[in-house]
Amino acid sequence: MAKRLGAQLFVSRLSTYITTKELEGLFSPFGVVTEARLITDPKTQRPKGFGFVTFQSEVEAQKALKALNCRMVNGRLIFVEVAKSEGPTQDASS
DNA sequence: GTTGAGCGTT
């Protein structure tokens, strides 16, 4: 079916000390990360603990998803899932 | 050095 450009992944349970570079560095080896975003609070200027990663390929996105889901980072277990908004990786088999 | 369950800002 129609493939969406940019597979977005939702990363949660991240440590408050993580940065976009950390996410980018974690997802980069699994695929081409076109966008790495962390949600931060303007009040505390600290990451909310979750973020989003956009891949150039859906296949790479799901590969990184399985690879980094339930994985220990910074001594914490993180969870990776397909993002709600935008077009998720509905089609990985052509 | 604080973790916590979640879905973000064009």
CSV table of N, CA and C (backbone and C1' of nucleotides) in Angstrom, one decimal:
chain,number,residue,atom,x,y,z
A,1,MET,N,0.8,-1.2,0.0
A,1,MET,CA,0.0,0.0,0.0
A,1,MET,C,0.9,1.3,0.0
A,2,ALA,N,0.2,2.4,0.2
A,2,ALA,CA,1.0,3.6,0.2
A,2,ALA,C,1.9,3.7,1.4
A,3,LYS,N,3.2,4.0,1.1
A,3,LYS,CA,4.2,4.2,2.2
A,3,LYS,C,4.3,5.6,2.6
A,4,ARG,N,4.3,5.9,3.9
A,4,ARG,CA,4.5,7.3,4.3
A,4,ARG,C,5.9,7.6,4.4
A,5,LEU,N,6.2,8.8,4.0
A,5,LEU,CA,7.6,9.2,4.1
A,5,LEU,C,8.0,9.6,5.5
A,6,GLY,N,9.0,9.0,6.0
A,6,GLY,CA,9.5,9.3,7.4
A,6,GLY,C,8.7,8.4,8.4
A,7,ALA,N,9.3,7.3,8.8
A,7,ALA,CA,8.6,6.5,9.8
A,7,ALA,C,8.9,7.1,11.2
A,8,GLN,N,7.9,7.5,11.9
A,8,GLN,CA,8.1,8.1,13.2
A,8,GLN,C,8.0,7.0,14.3
A,9,LEU,N,9.0,7.0,15.2
A,9,LEU,CA,8.9,6.1,16.3
A,9,LEU,C,8.8,6.9,17.6
A,10,PHE,N,8.0,6.4,18.5
A,10,PHE,CA,7.8,7.0,19.8
A,10,PHE,C,8.7,6.3,20.9
A,11,VAL,N,9.6,7.1,21.5
A,11,VAL,CA,10.5,6.5,22.5
A,11,VAL,C,10.1,7.0,23.9
A,12,SER,N,9.8,6.1,24.8
A,12,SER,CA,9.4,6.5,26.1
A,12,SER,C,10.2,5.9,27.2
A,13,ARG,N,10.0,6.4,28.4
A,13,ARG,CA,10.8,6.0,29.6
A,13,ARG,C,12.2,6.2,29.5
A,14,LEU,N,12.6,7.3,28.8
A,14,LEU,CA,14.0,7.7,28.7
A,14,LEU,C,14.4,8.4,30.0
A,15,SER,N,15.7,8.4,30.2
A,15,SER,CA,16.2,9.1,31.4
A,15,SER,C,16.2,10.6,31.1
A,16,THR,N,16.0,11.4,32.2
A,16,THR,CA,15.9,12.8,32.1
A,16,THR,C,17.2,13.5,31.6
A,17,TYR,N,18.2,12.7,31.6
A,17,TYR,CA,19.5,13.3,31.2
A,17,TYR,C,19.9,13.0,29.7
A,18,ILE,N,18.9,12.4,29.0
A,18,ILE,CA,19.2,12.0,27.7
A,18,ILE,C,19.0,13.2,26.7
A,19,THR,N,19.7,13.2,25.6
A,19,THR,CA,19.6,14.3,24.6
A,19,THR,C,19.2,13.7,23.3
A,20,THR,N,19.0,14.6,22.3
A,20,THR,CA,18.6,14.2,21.0
A,20,THR,C,19.8,13.5,20.3
A,21,LYS,N,21.0,13.9,20.7
A,21,LYS,CA,22.2,13.2,20.2
A,21,LYS,C,22.2,11.8,20.7
A,22,GLU,N,21.8,11.5,21.9
A,22,GLU,CA,21.7,10.2,22.4
A,22,GLU,C,20.8,9.3,21.6
A,23,LEU,N,19.6,9.9,21.4
A,23,LEU,CA,18.6,9.1,20.5
A,23,LEU,C,19.1,8.9,19.1
A,24,GLU,N,19.7,9.9,18.6
A,24,GLU,CA,20.2,9.9,17.2
A,24,GLU,C,21.3,8.9,17.1
A,25,GLY,N,22.1,8.8,18.2
A,25,GLY,CA,23.3,7.9,18.2
A,25,GLY,C,22.8,6.5,18.4
A,26,LEU,N,21.6,6.3,19.0
A,26,LEU,CA,21.1,5.0,19.3
A,26,LEU,C,20.4,4.4,18.1
A,27,PHE,N,19.7,5.3,17.4
A,27,PHE,CA,18.9,4.8,16.2
A,27,PHE,C,19.7,4.9,14.9
A,28,SER,N,20.7,5.7,14.9
A,28,SER,CA,21.5,5.9,13.6
A,28,SER,C,22.0,4.6,13.0
A,29,PRO,N,22.7,3.7,13.8
A,29,PRO,CA,23.3,2.5,13.3
A,29,PRO,C,22.2,1.5,12.8
A,30,PHE,N,21.0,1.7,13.1
A,30,PHE,CA,19.9,0.8,12.7
A,30,PHE,C,19.3,1.3,11.4
A,31,GLY,N,19.5,2.6,11.1
A,31,GLY,CA,18.9,3.2,9.9
A,31,GLY,C,19.2,4.7,9.8
A,32,VAL,N,18.8,5.3,8.8
A,32,VAL,CA,19.1,6.7,8.6
A,32,VAL,C,18.0,7.5,9.3
A,33,VAL,N,18.5,8.2,10.4
A,33,VAL,CA,17.6,9.0,11.2
A,33,VAL,C,17.5,10.4,10.6
A,34,THR,N,16.3,10.7,10.1
A,34,THR,CA,16.1,12.0,9.5
A,34,THR,C,15.8,13.1,10.5
A,35,GLU,N,15.2,12.6,11.6
A,35,GLU,CA,14.8,13.6,12.6
A,35,GLU,C,14.8,12.9,14.0
A,36,ALA,N,15.4,13.6,15.0
A,36,ALA,CA,15.4,13.1,16.3
A,36,ALA,C,14.9,14.2,17.3
A,37,ARG,N,13.8,14.0,17.9
A,37,ARG,CA,13.2,15.0,18.7
A,37,ARG,C,12.9,14.6,20.1
A,38,LEU,N,13.3,15.4,21.1
A,38,LEU,CA,13.0,15.2,22.5
A,38,LEU,C,12.0,16.2,23.0
A,39,ILE,N,11.0,15.8,23.8
A,39,ILE,CA,10.0,16.7,24.3
A,39,ILE,C,10.5,17.3,25.6
A,40,THR,N,10.6,18.6,25.7
A,40,THR,CA,11.2,19.2,26.9
A,40,THR,C,10.2,20.2,27.5
A,41,ASP,N,10.3,20.4,28.8
A,41,ASP,CA,9.5,21.4,29.5
A,41,ASP,C,10.2,22.7,29.5
A,42,PRO,N,9.5,23.8,29.2
A,42,PRO,CA,10.1,25.1,29.2
A,42,PRO,C,10.3,25.7,30.6
A,43,LYS,N,9.5,25.1,31.5
A,43,LYS,CA,9.6,25.5,32.9
A,43,LYS,C,10.9,25.0,33.6
A,44,THR,N,11.0,23.7,33.5
A,44,THR,CA,12.2,23.1,34.2
A,44,THR,C,13.3,22.9,33.2
A,45,GLN,N,13.1,23.1,31.9
A,45,GLN,CA,14.1,22.9,30.9
A,45,GLN,C,14.7,21.5,30.9
A,46,ARG,N,13.9,20.6,31.4
A,46,ARG,CA,14.3,19.2,31.4
A,46,ARG,C,13.4,18.4,30.5
A,47,PRO,N,14.0,17.4,29.9
A,47,PRO,CA,13.3,16.5,29.0
A,47,PRO,C,12.1,15.8,29.8
A,48,LYS,N,11.0,15.7,29.1
A,48,LYS,CA,9.8,15.1,29.7
A,48,LYS,C,10.1,13.6,29.9
A,49,GLY,N,11.1,13.1,29.2
A,49,GLY,CA,11.4,11.7,29.4
A,49,GLY,C,11.0,10.9,28.2
A,50,PHE,N,10.5,11.5,27.2
A,50,PHE,CA,10.1,10.8,26.0
A,50,PHE,C,10.4,11.6,24.7
A,51,GLY,N,10.5,11.0,23.6
A,51,GLY,CA,10.8,11.7,22.4
A,51,GLY,C,10.3,10.9,21.1
A,52,PHE,N,10.7,11.5,20.0
A,52,PHE,CA,10.3,10.9,18.7
A,52,PHE,C,11.5,10.8,17.8
A,53,VAL,N,11.5,9.7,17.0
A,53,VAL,CA,12.6,9.6,16.0
A,53,VAL,C,12.0,9.2,14.6
A,54,THR,N,12.4,10.0,13.6
A,54,THR,CA,11.9,9.8,12.3
A,54,THR,C,13.0,9.1,11.4
A,55,PHE,N,12.6,8.0,10.8
A,55,PHE,CA,13.6,7.3,9.9
A,55,PHE,C,13.3,7.6,8.5
A,56,GLN,N,14.3,7.4,7.7
A,56,GLN,CA,14.2,7.6,6.2
A,56,GLN,C,13.4,6.4,5.6
A,57,SER,N,13.6,5.2,6.2
A,57,SER,CA,13.0,4.0,5.7
A,57,SER,C,12.1,3.4,6.8
A,58,GLU,N,11.0,2.9,6.4
A,58,GLU,CA,10.1,2.2,7.4
A,58,GLU,C,10.7,0.9,7.9
A,59,VAL,N,11.3,0.2,7.0
A,59,VAL,CA,11.9,-1.1,7.4
A,59,VAL,C,13.0,-0.8,8.4
A,60,GLU,N,13.8,0.2,8.2
A,60,GLU,CA,14.9,0.5,9.2
A,60,GLU,C,14.2,1.0,10.5
A,61,ALA,N,13.1,1.6,10.4
A,61,ALA,CA,12.4,2.1,11.6
A,61,ALA,C,12.0,1.0,12.5
A,62,GLN,N,11.3,0.0,11.9
A,62,GLN,CA,10.8,-1.1,12.6
A,62,GLN,C,12.0,-2.0,13.1
A,63,LYS,N,13.1,-2.0,12.3
A,63,LYS,CA,14.2,-2.8,12.8
A,63,LYS,C,14.8,-2.2,14.0
A,64,ALA,N,14.9,-0.8,14.0
A,64,ALA,CA,15.5,-0.1,15.2
A,64,ALA,C,14.5,-0.2,16.3
A,65,LEU,N,13.2,-0.3,16.0
A,65,LEU,CA,12.2,-0.4,17.0
A,65,LEU,C,12.4,-1.7,17.8
A,66,LYS,N,12.5,-2.8,17.1
A,66,LYS,CA,12.7,-4.1,17.8
A,66,LYS,C,14.0,-4.1,18.5
A,67,ALA,N,15.0,-3.4,17.9
A,67,ALA,CA,16.3,-3.5,18.5
A,67,ALA,C,16.5,-2.6,19.8
A,68,LEU,N,15.8,-1.5,19.8
A,68,LEU,CA,15.9,-0.6,20.9
A,68,LEU,C,14.7,-0.7,21.9
A,69,ASN,N,13.7,-1.5,21.6
A,69,ASN,CA,12.6,-1.6,22.5
A,69,ASN,C,12.9,-2.4,23.7
A,70,CYS,N,12.5,-2.0,24.8
A,70,CYS,CA,12.8,-2.7,26.1
A,70,CYS,C,14.3,-2.9,26.2
A,71,ARG,N,15.1,-1.8,26.0
A,71,ARG,CA,16.6,-1.9,26.1
A,71,ARG,C,17.1,-1.0,27.2
A,72,MET,N,18.1,-1.4,27.8
A,72,MET,CA,18.6,-0.6,28.9
A,72,MET,C,19.6,0.5,28.4
A,73,VAL,N,19.2,1.8,28.7
A,73,VAL,CA,20.0,2.9,28.3
A,73,VAL,C,20.3,3.8,29.5
A,74,ASN,N,21.5,4.2,29.8
A,74,ASN,CA,21.8,5.0,31.0
A,74,ASN,C,21.4,4.3,32.2
A,75,GLY,N,21.3,2.9,32.2
A,75,GLY,CA,20.9,2.2,33.3
A,75,GLY,C,19.4,2.1,33.5
A,76,ARG,N,18.7,2.6,32.5
A,76,ARG,CA,17.2,2.6,32.5
A,76,ARG,C,16.7,1.8,31.3
A,77,LEU,N,15.5,1.2,31.6
A,77,LEU,CA,14.9,0.5,30.5
A,77,LEU,C,14.0,1.4,29.7
A,78,ILE,N,14.2,1.4,28.4
A,78,ILE,CA,13.4,2.3,27.5
A,78,ILE,C,12.5,1.5,26.7
A,79,PHE,N,11.4,2.2,26.2
A,79,PHE,CA,10.5,1.5,25.3
A,79,PHE,C,10.3,2.3,24.0
A,80,VAL,N,10.3,1.5,22.9
A,80,VAL,CA,10.1,2.2,21.6
A,80,VAL,C,8.9,1.6,20.9
A,81,GLU,N,8.1,2.5,20.3
A,81,GLU,CA,6.9,2.1,19.7
A,81,GLU,C,6.6,3.1,18.5
A,82,VAL,N,5.7,2.6,17.6
A,82,VAL,CA,5.3,3.4,16.5
A,82,VAL,C,4.5,4.6,16.9
A,83,ALA,N,4.8,5.8,16.4
A,83,ALA,CA,4.1,7.0,16.9
A,83,ALA,C,2.6,7.0,16.5
A,84,LYS,N,1.8,7.7,17.2
A,84,LYS,CA,0.4,7.7,16.9
A,84,LYS,C,0.1,8.6,15.7
A,85,SER,N,0.5,9.9,15.9
A,85,SER,CA,0.3,10.9,14.8
A,85,SER,C,1.1,10.5,13.6
A,86,GLU,N,0.9,11.3,12.5
A,86,GLU,CA,1.6,11.0,11.3
A,86,GLU,C,1.3,9.6,10.8
A,87,GLY,N,1.9,9.2,9.7
A,87,GLY,CA,1.6,7.9,9.1
A,87,GLY,C,2.5,6.9,9.7
A,88,PRO,N,2.0,5.9,10.4
A,88,PRO,CA,2.8,4.9,11.0
A,88,PRO,C,3.3,3.9,10.0
A,89,THR,N,4.2,3.0,10.4
A,89,THR,CA,4.7,2.0,9.5
A,89,THR,C,3.7,0.9,9.3
A,90,GLN,N,2.7,1.2,8.5
A,90,GLN,CA,1.7,0.2,8.4
A,90,GLN,C,2.1,-0.9,7.4
A,91,ASP,N,2.9,-0.5,6.4
A,91,ASP,CA,3.3,-1.5,5.4
A,91,ASP,C,4.8,-1.6,5.4
A,92,ALA,N,5.2,-2.8,5.8
A,92,ALA,CA,6.7,-3.1,5.7
A,92,ALA,C,7.0,-4.1,4.7
A,93,SER,N,6.0,-4.7,4.1
A,93,SER,CA,6.2,-5.8,3.1
A,93,SER,C,5.5,-5.3,1.8
A,94,SER,N,6.3,-5.2,0.8
A,94,SER,CA,5.8,-4.8,-0.4
A,94,SER,C,5.6,-6.0,-1.4
B,1,DG,P,25.4,15.1,42.2
B,1,DG,O5',24.0,14.9,41.4
B,1,DG,C5',23.1,16.0,41.2
B,1,DG,C4',21.9,15.4,40.6
B,1,DG,C3',21.3,14.2,41.3
B,1,DG,O3',20.0,14.1,41.1
B,1,DG,C1',22.2,13.5,39.2
B,2,DT,P,19.2,13.9,42.6
B,2,DT,O5',18.1,12.8,42.4
B,2,DT,C5',18.3,11.8,41.4
B,2,DT,C4',16.9,11.3,41.2
B,2,DT,C3',16.7,11.0,39.7
B,2,DT,O3',16.8,9.6,39.4
B,2,DT,C1',15.0,12.4,40.6
B,3,DT,P,16.4,9.0,38.1
B,3,DT,O5',14.9,8.7,38.5
B,3,DT,C5',14.6,7.9,39.6
B,3,DT,C4',13.1,7.7,39.8
B,3,DT,C3',12.5,7.0,38.6
B,3,DT,O3',11.5,6.1,39.1
B,3,DT,C1',11.5,9.1,38.9
B,4,DG,P,10.9,5.1,38.2
B,4,DG,O5',9.5,5.7,37.7
B,4,DG,C5',8.4,6.0,38.7
B,4,DG,C4',7.4,6.9,38.0
B,4,DG,C3',7.0,6.4,36.6
B,4,DG,O3',5.7,5.7,36.7
B,4,DG,C1',7.4,8.7,36.6
B,5,DA,P,5.6,4.4,35.9
B,5,DA,O5',4.5,4.9,34.7
B,5,DA,C5',3.1,4.8,34.9
B,5,DA,C4',2.4,5.5,33.9
B,5,DA,C3',2.4,4.9,32.5
B,5,DA,O3',1.2,5.1,31.8
B,5,DA,C1',3.4,7.0,32.4
B,6,DG,P,0.7,4.4,30.5
B,6,DG,O5',0.5,5.7,29.5
B,6,DG,C5',1.6,6.5,29.3
B,6,DG,C4',1.1,7.9,28.9
B,6,DG,C3',1.1,8.1,27.4
B,6,DG,O3',0.3,9.3,27.1
B,6,DG,C1',3.0,9.1,28.2
B,7,DC,P,-0.4,9.5,25.8
B,7,DC,O5',0.7,10.1,24.8
B,7,DC,C5',1.5,11.3,25.1
B,7,DC,C4',2.1,11.9,23.9
B,7,DC,C3',1.2,12.4,22.9
B,7,DC,O3',1.7,13.5,22.2
B,7,DC,C1',2.5,10.6,22.0
B,8,DG,P,0.9,14.8,22.1
B,8,DG,O5',2.1,15.9,22.0
B,8,DG,C5',3.2,15.8,22.9
B,8,DG,C4',4.5,16.4,22.3
B,8,DG,C3',4.3,17.7,21.6
B,8,DG,O3',5.4,18.6,22.0
B,8,DG,C1',5.6,16.2,20.2
B,9,DT,P,5.0,20.0,22.5
B,9,DT,O5',4.9,20.8,21.0
B,9,DT,C5',4.1,21.9,20.9
B,9,DT,C4',4.3,22.6,19.6
B,9,DT,C3',4.0,21.8,18.4
B,9,DT,O3',3.2,22.5,17.5
B,9,DT,C1',6.2,22.4,18.3
B,10,DT,P,2.8,22.0,16.1
B,10,DT,O5',3.6,23.1,15.4
B,10,DT,C5',3.2,23.5,14.1
B,10,DT,C4',4.0,24.7,13.7
B,10,DT,C3',4.2,24.5,12.2
B,10,DT,O3',3.3,25.5,11.5
B,10,DT,C1',6.3,24.9,13.3
